[in-house]
Amino acid sequence: MKRGGWIDAGEAGGIQEALDALPDCGGTVHIPAGTWTVERTVEIALREGQHLFLVGDGRASVIESTDTSGAPLLSIIGVIGEWWPDLKITIRDLTFVGNHDSGDALVIDHPNDTMIDACFFIGHGGTAIRFLTRGTNATVRDCWMRDCRRALSAENLHHLTMHGNQTRRLNDGQVQDEHVYIDRNCREVRIVANHFAYGDAEGIILDGTAQHVISGNTIEGFTKGIYVLGSRDLAITSNYLHAPIGVHLAGECNGIAITGNTMINTTEAAVRIEDASGSGGHTISSNIIRKSVYADIVEDKRQGGIDLGDARDCVVAANVLEDVTADAAILALGGGGHVVSGNRIARCTGEPVRLTCQGWCAITDNLTDRK
């Protein structure tokens, strides 16, 4: 019977030495509490059946990078060229500290059955967690990413779950890019119950991708809450969005459900669609769009509504829009085939609904306070 082991990084002479000592069948590498300073990338290339459990002592185990060349702190490579290898990776209870000239904190190339749990990332000049090349079944949960250039980036990853994570910029910290980036080859991603806060760009970018659920998140303090580029078949539901633009669809997007969200102080637009090029088929329903309880102290008094742009065949129904200052609370300038029904539009300064469509549209049973 093949048996793994427990390797103590202190007894092995360091983190790299402990990883080098991992047997063919894998095992546990324990990083005891304390600060472990690394000057260059710590790395391991795993083989089929070589499972890795990398664990610290409740985040009291700190791995700090002093590199200023932009190299990653920790690099793990799975089985190259395989979609479903016999390989499991678990990383738990560690703190990763970088600097603004360092690179990514944790890079996993060809991740498979990967769990990153209860880790803390701070100050990295690159991305806290980056998944590369291709992989399946990854979970990032209950992690804290602060003052990192990005929190998470994924390419060609199927079945990714982000749950319970928190991200935030640091006052007087580095200028950040978007906090989460999902590329066009990712599928079945679930970004659920996270708190993304106070970045310098977008909260989430979905770039040419498909078949994801973005639900139950708090997304506040970004230029755009969720930025969707040429994507399809997405469920954006039950999120709290506080940004100048709540949800922005750009390019040929199809079949996006934007439902049950609370959109607060979306000064430019709660939902904006642009350059649709004949695409559409979206449902925008049961959202609440309004100023916050702190509206009296907000300098920007604008409040945007729903702008369908030149999209086609959208259903806009059962939304509550209050105090919208745009020219129209619900607007379409082109496209056609829309159904706008059952919305409550109160105290808006412009028109409640304005559809300048190329084709047939139905506007029914909207309740406004206009006489």
mmCIF file of N, CA and C in Angstrom, residues 23-119:
data_model
loop_
_atom_site.group_PDB
_atom_site.id
_atom_site.type_symbol
_atom_site.label_atom_id
_atom_site.label_comp_id
_atom_site.label_asym_id
_atom_site.label_seq_id
_atom_site.Cartn_x
_atom_site.Cartn_y
_atom_site.Cartn_z
ATOM 1 N N PRO A 23 6.333 12.587 -1.336
ATOM 2 C CA PRO A 23 6.459 11.288 -2.015
ATOM 3 C C PRO A 23 5.564 11.197 -3.246
ATOM 4 N N ASP A 24 5.754 10.142 -4.019
ATOM 5 C CA ASP A 24 5.020 9.988 -5.273
ATOM 6 C C ASP A 24 3.513 9.949 -5.073
ATOM 7 N N CYS A 25 3.063 9.422 -3.931
ATOM 8 C CA CYS A 25 1.622 9.357 -3.681
ATOM 9 C C CYS A 25 1.112 10.603 -2.980
ATOM 10 N N GLY A 26 1.986 11.588 -2.736
ATOM 11 C CA GLY A 26 1.571 12.830 -2.127
ATOM 12 C C GLY A 26 1.526 12.757 -0.620
ATOM 13 N N GLY A 27 0.971 13.825 -0.020
ATOM 14 C CA GLY A 27 0.878 13.873 1.421
ATOM 15 C C GLY A 27 0.626 15.290 1.891
ATOM 16 N N THR A 28 0.916 15.520 3.162
ATOM 17 C CA THR A 28 0.673 16.814 3.796
ATOM 18 C C THR A 28 1.991 17.534 4.010
ATOM 19 N N VAL A 29 2.018 18.799 3.603
ATOM 20 C CA VAL A 29 3.129 19.684 3.937
ATOM 21 C C VAL A 29 2.593 20.712 4.922
ATOM 22 N N HIS A 30 3.123 20.703 6.132
ATOM 23 C CA HIS A 30 2.670 21.594 7.190
ATOM 24 C C HIS A 30 3.649 22.745 7.351
ATOM 25 N N ILE A 31 3.102 23.960 7.353
ATOM 26 C CA ILE A 31 3.903 25.151 7.569
ATOM 27 C C ILE A 31 3.536 25.702 8.938
ATOM 28 N N PRO A 32 4.388 25.511 9.927
ATOM 29 C CA PRO A 32 4.059 25.954 11.285
ATOM 30 C C PRO A 32 3.907 27.461 11.378
ATOM 31 N N ALA A 33 3.296 27.903 12.468
ATOM 32 C CA ALA A 33 3.094 29.331 12.696
ATOM 33 C C ALA A 33 4.424 30.065 12.710
ATOM 34 N N GLY A 34 4.379 31.304 12.219
ATOM 35 C CA GLY A 34 5.582 32.124 12.109
ATOM 36 C C GLY A 34 5.655 32.730 10.727
ATOM 37 N N THR A 35 6.635 33.579 10.497
ATOM 38 C CA THR A 35 6.824 34.215 9.205
ATOM 39 C C THR A 35 7.935 33.517 8.442
ATOM 40 N N TRP A 36 7.597 33.057 7.245
ATOM 41 C CA TRP A 36 8.527 32.347 6.368
ATOM 42 C C TRP A 36 8.814 33.256 5.182
ATOM 43 N N THR A 37 9.999 33.798 5.114
ATOM 44 C CA THR A 37 10.366 34.742 4.066
ATOM 45 C C THR A 37 10.963 33.994 2.887
ATOM 46 N N VAL A 38 10.447 34.288 1.681
ATOM 47 C CA VAL A 38 10.974 33.662 0.472
ATOM 48 C C VAL A 38 11.431 34.746 -0.492
ATOM 49 N N GLU A 39 12.574 34.521 -1.127
ATOM 50 C CA GLU A 39 13.164 35.502 -2.036
ATOM 51 C C GLU A 39 12.840 35.213 -3.490
ATOM 52 N N ARG A 40 12.487 33.981 -3.793
ATOM 53 C CA ARG A 40 12.135 33.593 -5.160
ATOM 54 C C ARG A 40 10.993 32.593 -5.112
ATOM 55 N N THR A 41 10.421 32.318 -6.260
ATOM 56 C CA THR A 41 9.215 31.492 -6.335
ATOM 57 C C THR A 41 9.429 30.112 -5.720
ATOM 58 N N VAL A 42 8.508 29.729 -4.841
ATOM 59 C CA VAL A 42 8.434 28.359 -4.340
ATOM 60 C C VAL A 42 7.562 27.583 -5.319
ATOM 61 N N GLU A 43 8.015 26.410 -5.770
ATOM 62 C CA GLU A 43 7.276 25.742 -6.845
ATOM 63 C C GLU A 43 7.311 24.231 -6.700
ATOM 64 N N ILE A 44 6.274 23.618 -7.258
ATOM 65 C CA ILE A 44 6.217 22.169 -7.340
ATOM 66 C C ILE A 44 5.406 21.787 -8.567
ATOM 67 N N ALA A 45 5.871 20.758 -9.291
ATOM 68 C CA ALA A 45 5.134 20.165 -10.402
ATOM 69 C C ALA A 45 4.659 18.793 -9.944
ATOM 70 N N LEU A 46 3.361 18.629 -9.818
ATOM 71 C CA LEU A 46 2.785 17.393 -9.292
ATOM 72 C C LEU A 46 2.614 16.364 -10.406
ATOM 73 N N ARG A 47 2.621 15.105 -10.013
ATOM 74 C CA ARG A 47 2.437 14.010 -10.952
ATOM 75 C C ARG A 47 1.099 13.317 -10.691
ATOM 76 N N GLU A 48 0.682 12.501 -11.621
ATOM 77 C CA GLU A 48 -0.550 11.729 -11.459
ATOM 78 C C GLU A 48 -0.524 10.988 -10.128
ATOM 79 N N GLY A 49 -1.568 11.188 -9.317
ATOM 80 C CA GLY A 49 -1.671 10.508 -8.038
ATOM 81 C C GLY A 49 -0.887 11.135 -6.908
ATOM 82 N N GLN A 50 -0.195 12.239 -7.179
ATOM 83 C CA GLN A 50 0.611 12.894 -6.138
ATOM 84 C C GLN A 50 -0.214 14.027 -5.510
ATOM 85 N N HIS A 51 -1.090 13.693 -4.599
ATOM 86 C CA HIS A 51 -2.002 14.649 -3.988
ATOM 87 C C HIS A 51 -1.243 15.541 -3.009
ATOM 88 N N LEU A 52 -1.688 16.796 -2.909
ATOM 89 C CA LEU A 52 -1.010 17.757 -2.039
ATOM 90 C C LEU A 52 -2.000 18.405 -1.085
ATOM 91 N N PHE A 53 -1.666 18.363 0.200
ATOM 92 C CA PHE A 53 -2.375 19.123 1.222
ATOM 93 C C PHE A 53 -1.351 20.055 1.869
ATOM 94 N N LEU A 54 -1.468 21.353 1.541
ATOM 95 C CA LEU A 54 -0.564 22.370 2.066
ATOM 96 C C LEU A 54 -1.333 23.154 3.117
ATOM 97 N N VAL A 55 -0.887 23.103 4.369
ATOM 98 C CA VAL A 55 -1.697 23.638 5.455
ATOM 99 C C VAL A 55 -0.838 24.389 6.459
ATOM 100 N N GLY A 56 -1.404 25.459 6.988
ATOM 101 C CA GLY A 56 -0.746 26.228 8.030
ATOM 102 C C GLY A 56 -1.503 26.140 9.340
ATOM 103 N N ASP A 57 -1.144 27.006 10.259
ATOM 104 C CA ASP A 57 -1.763 27.024 11.575
ATOM 105 C C ASP A 57 -2.720 28.208 11.686
ATOM 106 N N GLY A 58 -3.879 28.052 11.077
ATOM 107 C CA GLY A 58 -4.928 29.050 11.235
ATOM 108 C C GLY A 58 -4.538 30.445 10.798
ATOM 109 N N ARG A 59 -3.867 30.575 9.703
ATOM 110 C CA ARG A 59 -3.400 31.833 9.122
ATOM 111 C C ARG A 59 -2.292 32.491 9.945
ATOM 112 N N ALA A 60 -1.886 31.879 11.048
ATOM 113 C CA ALA A 60 -0.711 32.372 11.762
ATOM 114 C C ALA A 60 0.570 31.993 11.025
ATOM 115 N N SER A 61 0.437 31.130 10.041
ATOM 116 C CA SER A 61 1.569 30.741 9.203
ATOM 117 C C SER A 61 1.646 31.707 8.028
ATOM 118 N N VAL A 62 2.664 32.548 8.012
ATOM 119 C CA VAL A 62 2.783 33.643 7.054
ATOM 120 C C VAL A 62 3.921 33.349 6.086
ATOM 121 N N ILE A 63 3.593 33.338 4.782
ATOM 122 C CA ILE A 63 4.628 33.228 3.745
ATOM 123 C C ILE A 63 4.754 34.603 3.109
ATOM 124 N N GLU A 64 5.920 35.213 3.243
ATOM 125 C CA GLU A 64 6.119 36.584 2.775
ATOM 126 C C GLU A 64 7.150 36.616 1.655
ATOM 127 N N SER A 65 6.753 37.224 0.531
ATOM 128 C CA SER A 65 7.650 37.352 -0.615
ATOM 129 C C SER A 65 8.400 38.672 -0.552
ATOM 130 N N THR A 66 9.726 38.596 -0.701
ATOM 131 C CA THR A 66 10.544 39.807 -0.812
ATOM 132 C C THR A 66 10.944 40.077 -2.254
ATOM 133 N N ASP A 67 10.437 39.260 -3.191
ATOM 134 C CA ASP A 67 10.753 39.436 -4.611
ATOM 135 C C ASP A 67 10.181 40.746 -5.136
ATOM 136 N N THR A 68 10.943 41.434 -5.980
ATOM 137 C CA THR A 68 10.456 42.669 -6.610
ATOM 138 C C THR A 68 10.534 42.591 -8.131
ATOM 139 N N SER A 69 10.636 41.372 -8.672
ATOM 140 C CA SER A 69 10.757 41.191 -10.123
ATOM 141 C C SER A 69 9.425 40.877 -10.784
ATOM 142 N N GLY A 70 8.349 40.738 -9.991
ATOM 143 C CA GLY A 70 7.047 40.367 -10.536
ATOM 144 C C GLY A 70 6.824 38.879 -10.623
ATOM 145 N N ALA A 71 7.714 38.073 -10.039
ATOM 146 C CA ALA A 71 7.549 36.620 -10.050
ATOM 147 C C ALA A 71 6.511 36.199 -9.011
ATOM 148 N N PRO A 72 5.832 35.070 -9.235
ATOM 149 C CA PRO A 72 4.844 34.605 -8.252
ATOM 150 C C PRO A 72 5.503 34.118 -6.978
ATOM 151 N N LEU A 73 4.735 34.110 -5.904
ATOM 152 C CA LEU A 73 5.232 33.599 -4.622
ATOM 153 C C LEU A 73 5.228 32.069 -4.636
ATOM 154 N N LEU A 74 4.084 31.464 -4.976
ATOM 155 C CA LEU A 74 3.948 30.008 -4.965
ATOM 156 C C LEU A 74 3.346 29.557 -6.287
ATOM 157 N N SER A 75 4.023 28.607 -6.950
ATOM 158 C CA SER A 75 3.573 28.069 -8.227
ATOM 159 C C SER A 75 3.382 26.568 -8.110
ATOM 160 N N ILE A 76 2.167 26.113 -8.433
ATOM 161 C CA ILE A 76 1.848 24.689 -8.411
ATOM 162 C C ILE A 76 1.390 24.294 -9.812
ATOM 163 N N ILE A 77 1.985 23.249 -10.357
ATOM 164 C CA ILE A 77 1.624 22.773 -11.692
ATOM 165 C C ILE A 77 1.012 21.386 -11.546
ATOM 166 N N GLY A 78 -0.174 21.231 -12.093
ATOM 167 C CA GLY A 78 -0.828 19.930 -12.079
ATOM 168 C C GLY A 78 -0.336 19.062 -13.222
ATOM 169 N N VAL A 79 -1.118 18.046 -13.564
ATOM 170 C CA VAL A 79 -0.732 17.121 -14.625
ATOM 171 C C VAL A 79 -1.007 17.789 -15.967
ATOM 172 N N ILE A 80 0.033 18.086 -16.712
ATOM 173 C CA ILE A 80 -0.091 18.820 -17.965
ATOM 174 C C ILE A 80 -0.810 17.976 -19.018
ATOM 175 N N GLY A 81 -1.765 18.615 -19.695
ATOM 176 C CA GLY A 81 -2.441 17.969 -20.815
ATOM 177 C C GLY A 81 -3.598 17.066 -20.443
ATOM 178 N N GLU A 82 -3.911 16.944 -19.153
ATOM 179 C CA GLU A 82 -4.991 16.068 -18.715
ATOM 180 C C GLU A 82 -6.150 16.889 -18.165
ATOM 181 N N TRP A 83 -7.390 16.491 -18.535
ATOM 182 C CA TRP A 83 -8.577 17.135 -17.977
ATOM 183 C C TRP A 83 -8.961 16.519 -16.639
ATOM 184 N N TRP A 84 -8.838 15.214 -16.496
ATOM 185 C CA TRP A 84 -9.329 14.532 -15.297
ATOM 186 C C TRP A 84 -8.250 13.625 -14.705
ATOM 187 N N PRO A 85 -7.115 14.175 -14.293
ATOM 188 C CA PRO A 85 -6.091 13.329 -13.672
ATOM 189 C C PRO A 85 -6.491 12.910 -12.264
ATOM 190 N N ASP A 86 -5.812 11.910 -11.740
ATOM 191 C CA ASP A 86 -5.974 11.522 -10.342
ATOM 192 C C ASP A 86 -5.087 12.458 -9.524
ATOM 193 N N LEU A 87 -5.648 13.622 -9.182
ATOM 194 C CA LEU A 87 -4.856 14.648 -8.513
ATOM 195 C C LEU A 87 -5.780 15.577 -7.732
ATOM 196 N N LYS A 88 -5.481 15.735 -6.455
ATOM 197 C CA LYS A 88 -6.254 16.637 -5.608
ATOM 198 C C LYS A 88 -5.299 17.579 -4.894
ATOM 199 N N ILE A 89 -5.674 18.878 -4.877
ATOM 200 C CA ILE A 89 -4.838 19.909 -4.266
ATOM 201 C C ILE A 89 -5.684 20.652 -3.240
ATOM 202 N N THR A 90 -5.196 20.745 -2.012
ATOM 203 C CA THR A 90 -5.878 21.509 -0.970
ATOM 204 C C THR A 90 -4.877 22.450 -0.319
ATOM 205 N N ILE A 91 -5.250 23.730 -0.224
ATOM 206 C CA ILE A 91 -4.407 24.736 0.415
ATOM 207 C C ILE A 91 -5.262 25.434 1.452
ATOM 208 N N ARG A 92 -4.795 25.429 2.713
ATOM 209 C CA ARG A 92 -5.678 25.879 3.791
ATOM 210 C C ARG A 92 -4.891 26.591 4.888
ATOM 211 N N ASP A 93 -5.514 27.628 5.454
ATOM 212 C CA ASP A 93 -5.028 28.267 6.686
ATOM 213 C C ASP A 93 -3.609 28.819 6.537
ATOM 214 N N LEU A 94 -3.418 29.633 5.494
ATOM 215 C CA LEU A 94 -2.128 30.276 5.268
ATOM 216 C C LEU A 94 -2.330 31.754 4.982
ATOM 217 N N THR A 95 -1.320 32.542 5.289
ATOM 218 C CA THR A 95 -1.299 33.957 4.931
ATOM 219 C C THR A 95 -0.196 34.189 3.903
ATOM 220 N N PHE A 96 -0.557 34.825 2.796
ATOM 221 C CA PHE A 96 0.393 35.139 1.727
ATOM 222 C C PHE A 96 0.583 36.654 1.696
ATOM 223 N N VAL A 97 1.795 37.114 1.950
ATOM 224 C CA VAL A 97 2.097 38.545 1.981
ATOM 225 C C VAL A 97 3.033 38.878 0.832
ATOM 226 N N GLY A 98 2.668 39.905 0.067
ATOM 227 C CA GLY A 98 3.527 40.351 -1.022
ATOM 228 C C GLY A 98 3.890 41.808 -0.870
ATOM 229 N N ASN A 99 4.364 42.386 -1.970
ATOM 230 C CA ASN A 99 4.627 43.821 -2.027
ATOM 231 C C ASN A 99 4.186 44.301 -3.394
ATOM 232 N N HIS A 100 4.129 45.601 -3.598
ATOM 233 C CA HIS A 100 3.546 46.122 -4.829
ATOM 234 C C HIS A 100 4.403 45.869 -6.059
ATOM 235 N N ASP A 101 5.623 45.387 -5.876
ATOM 236 C CA ASP A 101 6.487 45.007 -6.996
ATOM 237 C C ASP A 101 6.598 43.505 -7.154
ATOM 238 N N SER A 102 5.918 42.763 -6.295
ATOM 239 C CA SER A 102 5.915 41.305 -6.441
ATOM 240 C C SER A 102 4.844 40.907 -7.449
ATOM 241 N N GLY A 103 4.779 39.616 -7.765
ATOM 242 C CA GLY A 103 3.802 39.145 -8.740
ATOM 243 C C GLY A 103 2.603 38.510 -8.077
ATOM 244 N N ASP A 104 2.072 37.459 -8.716
ATOM 245 C CA ASP A 104 0.921 36.747 -8.180
ATOM 246 C C ASP A 104 1.304 36.040 -6.879
ATOM 247 N N ALA A 105 0.316 35.897 -6.004
ATOM 248 C CA ALA A 105 0.573 35.164 -4.761
ATOM 249 C C ALA A 105 0.582 33.662 -5.001
ATOM 250 N N LEU A 106 -0.479 33.144 -5.628
ATOM 251 C CA LEU A 106 -0.651 31.705 -5.808
ATOM 252 C C LEU A 106 -1.081 31.445 -7.250
ATOM 253 N N VAL A 107 -0.254 30.703 -7.981
ATOM 254 C CA VAL A 107 -0.551 30.344 -9.366
ATOM 255 C C VAL A 107 -0.695 28.833 -9.447
ATOM 256 N N ILE A 108 -1.825 28.375 -9.966
ATOM 257 C CA ILE A 108 -2.029 26.941 -10.153
ATOM 258 C C ILE A 108 -2.303 26.701 -11.637
ATOM 259 N N ASP A 109 -1.396 26.005 -12.278
ATOM 260 C CA ASP A 109 -1.492 25.666 -13.696
ATOM 261 C C ASP A 109 -2.048 24.243 -13.800
ATOM 262 N N HIS A 110 -3.087 24.065 -14.611
ATOM 263 C CA HIS A 110 -3.792 22.789 -14.713
ATOM 264 C C HIS A 110 -4.350 22.353 -13.346
ATOM 265 N N PRO A 111 -5.170 23.204 -12.724
ATOM 266 C CA PRO A 111 -5.782 22.796 -11.451
ATOM 267 C C PRO A 111 -6.802 21.690 -11.676
ATOM 268 N N ASN A 112 -6.883 20.785 -10.736
ATOM 269 C CA ASN A 112 -7.904 19.741 -10.782
ATOM 270 C C ASN A 112 -8.299 19.376 -9.357
ATOM 271 N N ASP A 113 -9.609 19.355 -9.082
ATOM 272 C CA ASP A 113 -10.094 19.064 -7.726
ATOM 273 C C ASP A 113 -9.291 19.869 -6.708
ATOM 274 N N THR A 114 -9.311 21.189 -6.889
ATOM 275 C CA THR A 114 -8.490 22.088 -6.087
ATOM 276 C C THR A 114 -9.362 22.859 -5.102
ATOM 277 N N MET A 115 -8.934 22.897 -3.839
ATOM 278 C CA MET A 115 -9.618 23.634 -2.789
ATOM 279 C C MET A 115 -8.649 24.621 -2.161
ATOM 280 N N ILE A 116 -9.018 25.910 -2.184
ATOM 281 C CA ILE A 116 -8.260 26.937 -1.475
ATOM 282 C C ILE A 116 -9.194 27.503 -0.426
ATOM 283 N N ASP A 117 -8.810 27.372 0.841
ATOM 284 C CA ASP A 117 -9.766 27.553 1.930
ATOM 285 C C ASP A 117 -9.126 28.364 3.055
ATOM 286 N N ALA A 118 -9.832 29.411 3.490
ATOM 287 C CA ALA A 118 -9.468 30.157 4.700
ATOM 288 C C ALA A 118 -8.042 30.690 4.649
ATOM 289 N N CYS A 119 -7.665 31.252 3.506
ATOM 290 C CA CYS A 119 -6.346 31.864 3.360
ATOM 291 C C CYS A 119 -6.478 33.384 3.283
#
